[in-house]
Amino acid sequence: MKAPTRWDAVCTVDDLVPESGIAVWTEDGPVAVFYLPHRLPALFAISHHDPISGANVLARGITGDLKGEPVVASPLYKQHFSLRTGRCLEDESVQVKRYPVLLDGGRVRLEVPCEQRQTSAA
Amino acid sequence: MSKKTLIVIGNGMVGHHFLEQFVASPAAEDFRVVVFGEEKQLAYDRVHLSEYFSGSSHADLAMGTADWYTENRIELRLNEAVTRIDREGRKVTTDRGDYAYDELVLATGSYPFVPPIEGREHPHCFVYRTLEDLDAIRASARDGKSGVVIGGGLLGLEAANALKSLGLQAHVVEFAPRLMPVQLDAEGGSLLRHKIEELGVQVHTDKATTAIVEGQDARLRMNFSDDSHLDTDLIVFSAGIRPQDTLARACGLEIGERGGIVIDDHCTTSDRHIHAIGECALWDQRIFGLVAPGYTMARTLSSVLNNDEEAVFTGADMSTKLKLLGVDVGAIGDAHGQAPGARSIRFNDEQAGHYRRMVISEDGKRLLGAILVGDNSHYDTLLQYALNEITLPGNPETLILPESQGGAPALGPDALPETASICSCHNVTKGDICGAIDAGCSDLASVKVETKASTGCGGCSALLKNVVDSELEKRGVEVSKDICEHFPYSRQDLFHLVKVNGIRTFRTLISQYGKGHGCDICKPTVASILATCWNEHILTTDHVPLQDTNDTFMANMQKNGTYSIVPRVPGGEITPDKLIVLGEVAREYDLYTKITGGQRVDLFGATLSQLPEIWEKLIAAGFETGHAYGKSLRTVKSCVGNTWCRYGVQDSVGMAIFLENRYKGLRAPHKIKMAVSGCTRECAEAQSKDIGVIATENGWNLYVCGNGGMRPRHADLFATDLSDDGLIRTIDRVLMLYVRTADRLQRTSVWMENLEGGLDYLKEVVLEDSLGMGAELEAHMADIVSTYQCEWKTAVEDPEKRKRFREFVNEPEKKDPVQQWTVERDQRRPVLESA
Ligand SMILES: Cc1cc2nc3c(=O)[nH]c(=O)nc-3n(C[C@H](O)[C@H](O)[C@H](O)COP(=O)(O)OP(=O)(O)OC[C@H]3O[C@@H](n4cnc5c(N)ncnc54)[C@H](O)[C@@H]3O)c2cc1C
């Protein structure tokens, strides 16, 4: 059975930076939300935590694509993480969490795990 | 078995090269090595001796270091001349004792010939061979007005140039009817004379000096055989060199009729335990007065001492290519057409001042020799024809005609045989280069490392590149310069596209000239190009996502995701009030504080959201961004200069501040560091910077393309005694050229090394404006200077831009939990729990 989740509103469209990322705090920890207006879908969310450096910095990396795969490059040691799967392209064994994300009117919502079943009030 | 002893007499260029070869060979295990040098200093580059007058020190010219000798267990005895060789007892004597040898190497070089003219012992008469000679000349020139060089050969002209650079009216007195009689013919000699006189050096040919006496208008008077005379304050003899064979003569070794220690093909003298190399050695009745043949002898001898019976010296080519007082001169092979039946073809353009002569064999098939004056661009091709005996085309004159008159293009690398010598300093043939490529070298840089080609005098760099490119191409290796998968262009190509097409955004560029969405390689590269071309604020919406995090947040990210802040402190000069502000801000935000190597203060540990507040305070106190995060000018380091220092000759701090303010904010392929020293003591370490300035009595010496850090490189002396304006104009041009043409992340040092033609080419473009783009480069720089803005000032004033500095956009008060701290030596430092 799928673990319980809920769709949290984390920010608004105005908070997003085109072709780049921002960081939000969720119950599941820090998450990086990327807005790539020239792609479909245009929104991606992966963990903000860079497993290689141990610092919360992925939202501050440069986005782009490698062989068609949308990626962000860690600003510290420059590994690339797939924005679709969270996988590290340089090291198969390293993976960061990815989060479903959608636009709900002006709001950006993330699907995060939750303990109790309840809907967000945000 | 106890070790044998190898003694080397003479620590000059060839002796040193021999040691380098020998200690790397297996035989080094069997020998203890002792070296005697008569001079006080460690072997230095005599070929570039004259640079001693333009700012280079012994350390710059030194061939090795004392540490190198220690590491290789070579016993170096400088300032200790050998006075006797006892062949019977196999020992040598100095004024400090006797030393036994098993094998002895004579590398004693040569000494300047001083013709027996009455009065030649006068204290203001000199020769031009050692650093000590130059010290003496410099001292004598200090209170003189004019100087004469006796001898109009290659060295004489170089000495004349040196006198000129010391501020003297220089004269050259030559016994023969023309300059450089050994290398040049009458036409070549007269063209050279004309050019040199234009530069203000007076030339007197057909003059035999009979006596040197007390002068009337100057310290000395030279009397000539035609009853004329010339007054001068000092005289430099440069009337040829003689092999230093005194020791060899005294111990009965075979000596040539006109001097020189006779050696066989194994560089061994008439005593099989004594060897001779370099300018003291006579091989096949010939003395070789150039360094490359000496090096070849050194390599041969090292192999001989390793019992390699095939190692033989087979003579060497004496062709030369040089710039004398800025005039190109080249002489190849049989330049005078002395071979029976030899014929000449001459091209003489008096208007342009170019003279070229080819000497061809009787059957018209081979090039035997050539003379070039005024333009050496044909030298490489002609030399290859001569050395490799390549059959001449049916209309050989096309080789020396200008291309506009039907001249042939340069000889393609394919036409060269495998045995063609490409680099004569390190004896690298085309075959060696092909071998290196077959063994895995896939670019120019790795071929250079592998074969050492073009790492000596560098004269072959253009030829080497052609050979490497053509060989790579033959093997199907694409010589790819693409910066990444999104753009099939080099940084230089992209720069051109952006500039010429007026492109202002990454989107436009990638949609027109690239594919995909870009990456962390091409985006910052393009951002830097756009900044150089249009100088818009780096936080405009279009540019934000292109930047590395450090550029985006205008601070340097540290390992735990916090940032360090480095405000600009131009020239390292700071008022106590501003220093207090730095201290107060650091205390308020608990920032770890450290002084940087670039004479400023680095404040560590600011969170993303603290950055704008901190900068608001710094800006209010008058600080500006220091661009420590950017690929741009960092600092201009300086010493305190003549305002305080008793040795200083110029205001180095003032100049450093001026330069820092001028170039701050300039976006470049990599960071740029500069320094200004107030005197030759060089306390600001300018010679390890991209741009280094050292004050002189008359202005500024400019050094370029140095580097500290991971790959240290001494900067090259670029121009001397510049005025303030001249200095700035020259730096403008060098920097702009670098910014426009360097590859991504290429420091100036590597950029210059990879420039075809290297330093000389850079000098031509910048100092002589050979491409006619000097004014454009200066105008472009002026434009960038005039549109400078402090990025932090613009950012803190704009609420939209400040939005970017929220750590977590939905939780402004949230502290990043991975940022943990501890205290060490009274300051805060990060503890990082690894994931
Ligand atoms: C101004 C100048 C410009 C030049 N330009 C060029 C150029 O452009 N291209 C080129 O190819 N060549 C050039 N040369 C020539 C080049 O420098 C020489 O070919 C080279 O230095 C020869 O090396 P060597 O080791 O044989 O002699 P040296 O470098 O002269 O070394 C010999 C050393 O032996 C020492 N010595 C002598 N006797 C004794 C003793 N009894 N005991 C101990 N030590 C002793 C001497 O003091 C000296 O240090 C130039 C030379 C000069 C002076």
GROMACS .gro file of C-alpha atoms in nm, chain B residues 141-432:
model
  292
  263ALA     CA    1   7.705   5.364  -1.820
  264ARG     CA    2   7.553   5.538  -1.520
  265ASP     CA    3   7.759   5.850  -1.567
  266GLY     CA    4   7.830   5.817  -1.938
  267LYS     CA    5   7.656   5.951  -2.244
  268SER     CA    6   7.783   5.735  -2.526
  269GLY     CA    7   7.914   5.383  -2.583
  270VAL     CA    8   8.086   5.200  -2.867
  271VAL     CA    9   8.070   4.835  -2.955
  272ILE     CA   10   8.371   4.708  -3.149
  273GLY     CA   11   8.239   4.437  -3.380
  274GLY     CA   12   7.924   4.442  -3.592
  275GLY     CA   13   7.839   4.076  -3.569
  276LEU     CA   14   7.543   3.913  -3.406
  277LEU     CA   15   7.661   3.966  -3.049
  278GLY     CA   16   7.791   4.314  -3.122
  279LEU     CA   17   7.451   4.431  -3.242
  280GLU     CA   18   7.290   4.279  -2.937
  281ALA     CA   19   7.540   4.461  -2.716
  282ALA     CA   20   7.467   4.785  -2.903
  283ASN     CA   21   7.100   4.742  -2.828
  284ALA     CA   22   7.188   4.693  -2.462
  285LEU     CA   23   7.388   5.014  -2.454
  286LYS     CA   24   7.096   5.192  -2.612
  287SER     CA   25   6.862   5.053  -2.346
  288LEU     CA   26   7.099   5.190  -2.082
  289GLY     CA   27   7.033   5.535  -2.224
  290LEU     CA   28   7.359   5.577  -2.411
  291GLN     CA   29   7.410   5.700  -2.765
  292ALA     CA   30   7.526   5.371  -2.916
  293HIS     CA   31   7.781   5.322  -3.194
  294VAL     CA   32   7.891   5.009  -3.374
  295VAL     CA   33   8.240   5.001  -3.521
  296GLU     CA   34   8.301   4.722  -3.771
  297PHE     CA   35   8.627   4.632  -3.942
  298ALA     CA   36   8.456   4.468  -4.243
  299PRO     CA   37   8.271   4.672  -4.506
  300ARG     CA   38   7.930   4.556  -4.372
  301LEU     CA   39   7.742   4.441  -4.065
  302MET     CA   40   7.724   4.071  -3.979
  303PRO     CA   41   7.982   3.980  -4.242
  304VAL     CA   42   7.971   3.612  -4.148
  305GLN     CA   43   7.602   3.567  -4.209
  306LEU     CA   44   7.500   3.840  -4.453
  307ASP     CA   45   7.589   3.952  -4.805
  308ALA     CA   46   7.634   4.313  -4.916
  309GLU     CA   47   7.265   4.383  -4.985
  310GLY     CA   48   7.148   4.219  -4.664
  311GLY     CA   49   7.414   4.400  -4.464
  312SER     CA   50   7.326   4.740  -4.605
  313LEU     CA   51   6.955   4.693  -4.548
  314LEU     CA   52   7.026   4.591  -4.189
  315ARG     CA   53   7.251   4.893  -4.146
  316HIS     CA   54   6.981   5.120  -4.276
  317LYS     CA   55   6.722   4.979  -4.038
  318ILE     CA   56   6.953   4.995  -3.740
  319GLU     CA   57   7.048   5.354  -3.809
  320GLU     CA   58   6.680   5.438  -3.820
  321LEU     CA   59   6.665   5.313  -3.463
  322GLY     CA   60   6.930   5.563  -3.362
  323VAL     CA   61   7.238   5.343  -3.348
  324GLN     CA   62   7.531   5.486  -3.545
  325VAL     CA   63   7.715   5.240  -3.764
  326HIS     CA   64   8.077   5.284  -3.876
  327THR     CA   65   8.201   5.017  -4.118
  328ASP     CA   66   8.547   4.974  -4.273
  329LYS     CA   67   8.705   5.109  -3.956
  330ALA     CA   68   9.016   4.960  -3.800
  331THR     CA   69   9.086   5.086  -3.449
  332THR     CA   70   9.453   5.158  -3.388
  333ALA     CA   71   9.454   5.292  -3.033
  334ILE     CA   72   9.235   5.385  -2.738
  335VAL     CA   73   9.349   5.702  -2.563
  336GLU     CA   74   9.211   5.962  -2.321
  337GLY     CA   75   8.917   6.143  -2.481
  338GLN     CA   76   8.837   6.512  -2.500
  339ASP     CA   77   8.456   6.522  -2.524
  340ALA     CA   78   8.424   6.192  -2.339
  341ARG     CA   79   8.625   5.953  -2.127
  342LEU     CA   80   8.790   5.775  -2.420
  343ARG     CA   81   8.897   5.839  -2.776
  344MET     CA   82   8.931   5.572  -3.043
  345ASN     CA   83   9.180   5.642  -3.319
  346PHE     CA   84   9.120   5.474  -3.654
  347SER     CA   85   9.364   5.376  -3.927
  348ASP     CA   86   9.212   5.632  -4.165
  349ASP     CA   87   9.314   5.906  -3.917
  350SER     CA   88   8.960   5.974  -3.805
  351HIS     CA   89   8.856   5.931  -3.439
  352LEU     CA   90   8.550   5.885  -3.221
  353ASP     CA   91   8.503   5.993  -2.857
  354THR     CA   92   8.306   5.769  -2.623
  355ASP     CA   93   8.254   5.703  -2.253
  356LEU     CA   94   8.284   5.326  -2.272
  357ILE     CA   95   8.380   5.050  -2.514
  358VAL     CA   96   8.251   4.695  -2.541
  359PHE     CA   97   8.462   4.448  -2.735
  360SER     CA   98   8.260   4.200  -2.936
  361ALA     CA   99   8.511   4.089  -3.193
  362GLY     CA  100   8.442   3.718  -3.182
  363ILE     CA  101   8.490   3.438  -2.936
  364ARG     CA  102   8.772   3.194  -2.878
  365PRO     CA  103   8.736   2.847  -2.728
  366GLN     CA  104   8.847   2.831  -2.364
  367ASP     CA  105   9.112   2.562  -2.407
  368THR     CA  106   9.382   2.685  -2.165
  369LEU     CA  107   9.363   2.387  -1.929
  370ALA     CA  108   9.353   2.140  -2.216
  371ARG     CA  109   9.656   2.299  -2.382
  372ALA     CA  110   9.856   2.296  -2.060
  373CYS     CA  111   9.802   1.924  -2.005
  374GLY     CA  112   9.892   1.835  -2.363
  375LEU     CA  113   9.556   1.741  -2.511
  376GLU     CA  114   9.530   1.777  -2.887
  377ILE     CA  115   9.430   2.134  -2.979
  378GLY     CA  116   9.318   2.270  -3.317
  379GLU     CA  117   9.537   2.502  -3.516
  380ARG     CA  118   9.322   2.801  -3.436
  381GLY     CA  119   9.228   2.676  -3.091
  382GLY     CA  120   8.959   2.441  -2.962
  383ILE     CA  121   8.985   2.105  -2.787
  384VAL     CA  122   8.981   1.836  -3.055
  385ILE     CA  123   8.704   1.580  -3.004
  386ASP     CA  124   8.591   1.275  -3.198
  387ASP     CA  125   8.236   1.170  -3.278
  388HIS     CA  126   8.196   1.050  -2.918
  389CYS     CA  127   8.287   1.393  -2.779
  390THR     CA  128   8.605   1.243  -2.641
  391THR     CA  129   8.944   1.415  -2.659
  392SER     CA  130   9.283   1.264  -2.734
  393ASP     CA  131   9.273   1.126  -2.376
  394ARG     CA  132   8.994   0.869  -2.358
  395HIS     CA  133   8.903   0.966  -2.001
  396ILE     CA  134   8.865   1.331  -2.090
  397HIS     CA  135   8.569   1.463  -2.289
  398ALA     CA  136   8.478   1.807  -2.414
  399ILE     CA  137   8.143   1.960  -2.509
  400GLY     CA  138   8.004   2.300  -2.600
  401GLU     CA  139   8.191   2.599  -2.732
  402CYS     CA  140   8.533   2.480  -2.612
  403ALA     CA  141   8.519   2.171  -2.835
  404LEU     CA  142   8.650   2.144  -3.191
  405TRP     CA  143   8.479   1.882  -3.404
  406ASP     CA  144   8.581   1.823  -3.765
  407GLN     CA  145   8.782   2.149  -3.758
  408ARG     CA  146   8.472   2.340  -3.650
  409ILE     CA  147   8.370   2.532  -3.339
  410PHE     CA  148   7.998   2.566  -3.277
  411GLY     CA  149   7.916   2.905  -3.127
  412LEU     CA  150   7.549   2.830  -3.068
  413VAL     CA  151   7.375   2.658  -2.786
  414ALA     CA  152   7.179   2.393  -2.979
  415PRO     CA  153   7.488   2.207  -3.111
  416GLY     CA  154   7.633   2.220  -2.759
  417TYR     CA  155   7.317   2.055  -2.626
  418THR     CA  156   7.345   1.786  -2.890
  419MET     CA  157   7.703   1.720  -2.779
  420ALA     CA  158   7.585   1.704  -2.418
  421ARG     CA  159   7.324   1.441  -2.504
  422THR     CA  160   7.573   1.244  -2.708
  423LEU     CA  161   7.827   1.242  -2.427
  424SER     CA  162   7.571   1.132  -2.172
  425SER     CA  163   7.491   0.834  -2.395
  426VAL     CA  164   7.860   0.763  -2.448
  427LEU     CA  165   7.914   0.749  -2.071
  428ASN     CA  166   7.628   0.499  -2.064
  429ASN     CA  167   7.832   0.283  -2.302
  430ASP     CA  168   7.601   0.346  -2.593
  431GLU     CA  169   7.834   0.284  -2.885
  432GLU     CA  170   7.594   0.416  -3.139
  433ALA     CA  171   7.583   0.759  -2.982
  434VAL     CA  172   7.770   0.992  -3.216
  435PHE     CA  173   7.783   1.364  -3.274
  436THR     CA  174   7.752   1.428  -3.644
  437GLY     CA  175   7.777   1.803  -3.658
  438ALA     CA  176   7.497   2.052  -3.639
  439ASP     CA  177   7.315   2.304  -3.844
  440MET     CA  178   7.428   2.659  -3.776
  441SER     CA  179   7.128   2.835  -3.924
  442THR     CA  180   7.005   3.123  -3.712
  443LYS     CA  181   6.691   3.324  -3.688
  444LEU     CA  182   6.685   3.628  -3.464
  445LYS     CA  183   6.560   3.973  -3.398
  446LEU     CA  184   6.838   4.227  -3.365
  447LEU     CA  185   6.725   4.564  -3.236
  448GLY     CA  186   6.380   4.459  -3.346
  449VAL     CA  187   6.490   4.372  -3.699
  450ASP     CA  188   6.435   4.016  -3.827
  451VAL     CA  189   6.752   3.850  -3.952
  452GLY     CA  190   6.785   3.493  -4.073
  453ALA     CA  191   7.075   3.299  -4.220
  454ILE     CA  192   7.052   2.940  -4.336
  455GLY     CA  193   7.326   2.697  -4.443
  456ASP     CA  194   7.556   2.811  -4.724
  457ALA     CA  195   7.432   3.167  -4.720
  458HIS     CA  196   7.716   3.301  -4.928
  459GLY     CA  197   7.684   3.048  -5.209
  460GLN     CA  198   8.032   2.907  -5.168
  461ALA     CA  199   7.947   2.562  -5.309
  462PRO     CA  200   8.074   2.517  -5.667
  463GLY     CA  201   7.815   2.613  -5.924
  464ALA     CA  202   7.575   2.756  -5.664
  465ARG     CA  203   7.340   3.023  -5.795
  466SER     CA  204   7.133   3.283  -5.616
  467ILE     CA  205   6.784   3.425  -5.645
  468ARG     CA  206   6.730   3.758  -5.474
  469PHE     CA  207   6.422   3.951  -5.377
  470ASN     CA  208   6.479   4.305  -5.256
  471ASP     CA  209   6.193   4.534  -5.157
  472GLU     CA  210   6.360   4.855  -5.044
  473GLN     CA  211   6.025   5.016  -4.983
  474ALA     CA  212   5.916   4.761  -4.724
  475GLY     CA  213   6.272   4.694  -4.612
  476HIS     CA  214   6.265   4.323  -4.693
  477TYR     CA  215   6.558   4.138  -4.843
  478ARG     CA  216   6.563   3.765  -4.922
  479ARG     CA  217   6.822   3.557  -5.098
  480MET     CA  218   6.814   3.186  -5.180
  481VAL     CA  219   7.125   2.995  -5.275
  482ILE     CA  220   7.039   2.694  -5.491
  483SER     CA  221   7.245   2.403  -5.621
  484GLU     CA  222   7.383   2.392  -5.972
  485ASP     CA  223   7.103   2.161  -6.092
  486GLY     CA  224   6.844   2.393  -5.939
  487LYS     CA  225   6.695   2.111  -5.729
  488ARG     CA  226   6.823   2.183  -5.379
  489LEU     CA  227   6.822   2.483  -5.149
  490LEU     CA  228   7.175   2.524  -5.011
  491GLY     CA  229   7.132   2.839  -4.808
  492ALA     CA  230   6.940   3.160  -4.760
  493ILE     CA  231   6.959   3.509  -4.613
  494LEU     CA  232   6.662   3.700  -4.479
  495VAL     CA  233   6.657   4.057  -4.350
  496GLY     CA  234   6.352   4.249  -4.235
  497ASP     CA  235   6.102   3.963  -4.236
  498ASN     CA  236   6.161   3.609  -4.112
  499SER     CA  237   5.824   3.467  -4.210
  500HIS     CA  238   5.982   3.256  -4.484
  501TYR     CA  239   6.248   3.115  -4.255
  502ASP     CA  240   6.077   2.794  -4.138
  503THR     CA  241   5.986   2.681  -4.486
  504LEU     CA  242   6.329   2.759  -4.631
  505LEU     CA  243   6.504   2.587  -4.342
  506GLN     CA  244   6.302   2.271  -4.395
  507TYR     CA  245   6.387   2.268  -4.766
  508ALA     CA  246   6.755   2.307  -4.688
  509LEU     CA  247   6.782   2.066  -4.396
  510ASN     CA  248   6.577   1.789  -4.550
  511GLU     CA  249   6.705   1.832  -4.903
  512ILE     CA  250   6.352   1.854  -5.034
  513THR     CA  251   6.335   1.899  -5.410
  514LEU     CA  252   6.259   2.260  -5.499
  515PRO     CA  253   5.956   2.345  -5.710
  516GLY     CA  254   6.012   2.425  -6.080
  517ASN     CA  255   5.985   2.796  -6.007
  518PRO     CA  256   6.183   2.822  -5.682
  519GLU     CA  257   6.156   3.201  -5.671
  520THR     CA  258   5.796   3.162  -5.550
  521LEU     CA  259   5.941   3.059  -5.213
  522ILE     CA  260   6.064   3.411  -5.144
  523LEU     CA  261   5.814   3.622  -5.336
  524PRO     CA  262   5.536   3.787  -5.138
  525GLU     CA  263   5.211   3.593  -5.183
  526SER     CA  264   5.058   3.885  -5.369
  527GLN     CA  265   5.321   3.837  -5.637
  528GLY     CA  266   5.258   3.468  -5.683
  529GLY     CA  267   5.459   3.351  -5.383
  530ALA     CA  268   5.399   2.996  -5.269
  531PRO     CA  269   5.231   2.931  -4.938
  532ALA     CA  270   5.441   2.780  -4.662
  533LEU     CA  271   5.557   2.424  -4.698
  534GLY     CA  272   5.283   2.191  -4.568
  535PRO     CA  273   5.381   1.958  -4.287
  536ASP     CA  274   5.299   1.658  -4.508
  537ALA     CA  275   5.590   1.742  -4.735
  538LEU     CA  276   5.839   1.694  -4.454
  539PRO     CA  277   6.018   1.360  -4.421
  540GLU     CA  278   6.009   1.166  -4.094
  541THR     CA  279   6.367   1.271  -4.023
  542ALA     CA  280   6.289   1.642  -4.048
  543SER     CA  281   6.409   1.818  -3.736
  544ILE     CA  282   6.122   2.017  -3.588
  545CYS     CA  283   6.275   2.133  -3.259
  546SER     CA  284   6.650   2.170  -3.263
  547CYS     CA  285   6.682   2.267  -2.897
  548HIS     CA  286   6.556   1.927  -2.787
  549ASN     CA  287   6.636   1.739  -3.103
  550VAL     CA  288   6.281   1.632  -3.186
  551THR     CA  289   6.205   1.507  -3.536
  552LYS     CA  290   5.874   1.476  -3.714
  553GLY     CA  291   5.913   1.099  -3.660
  554ASP     CA  292   5.935   1.152  -3.282
   0.00000   0.00000   0.00000
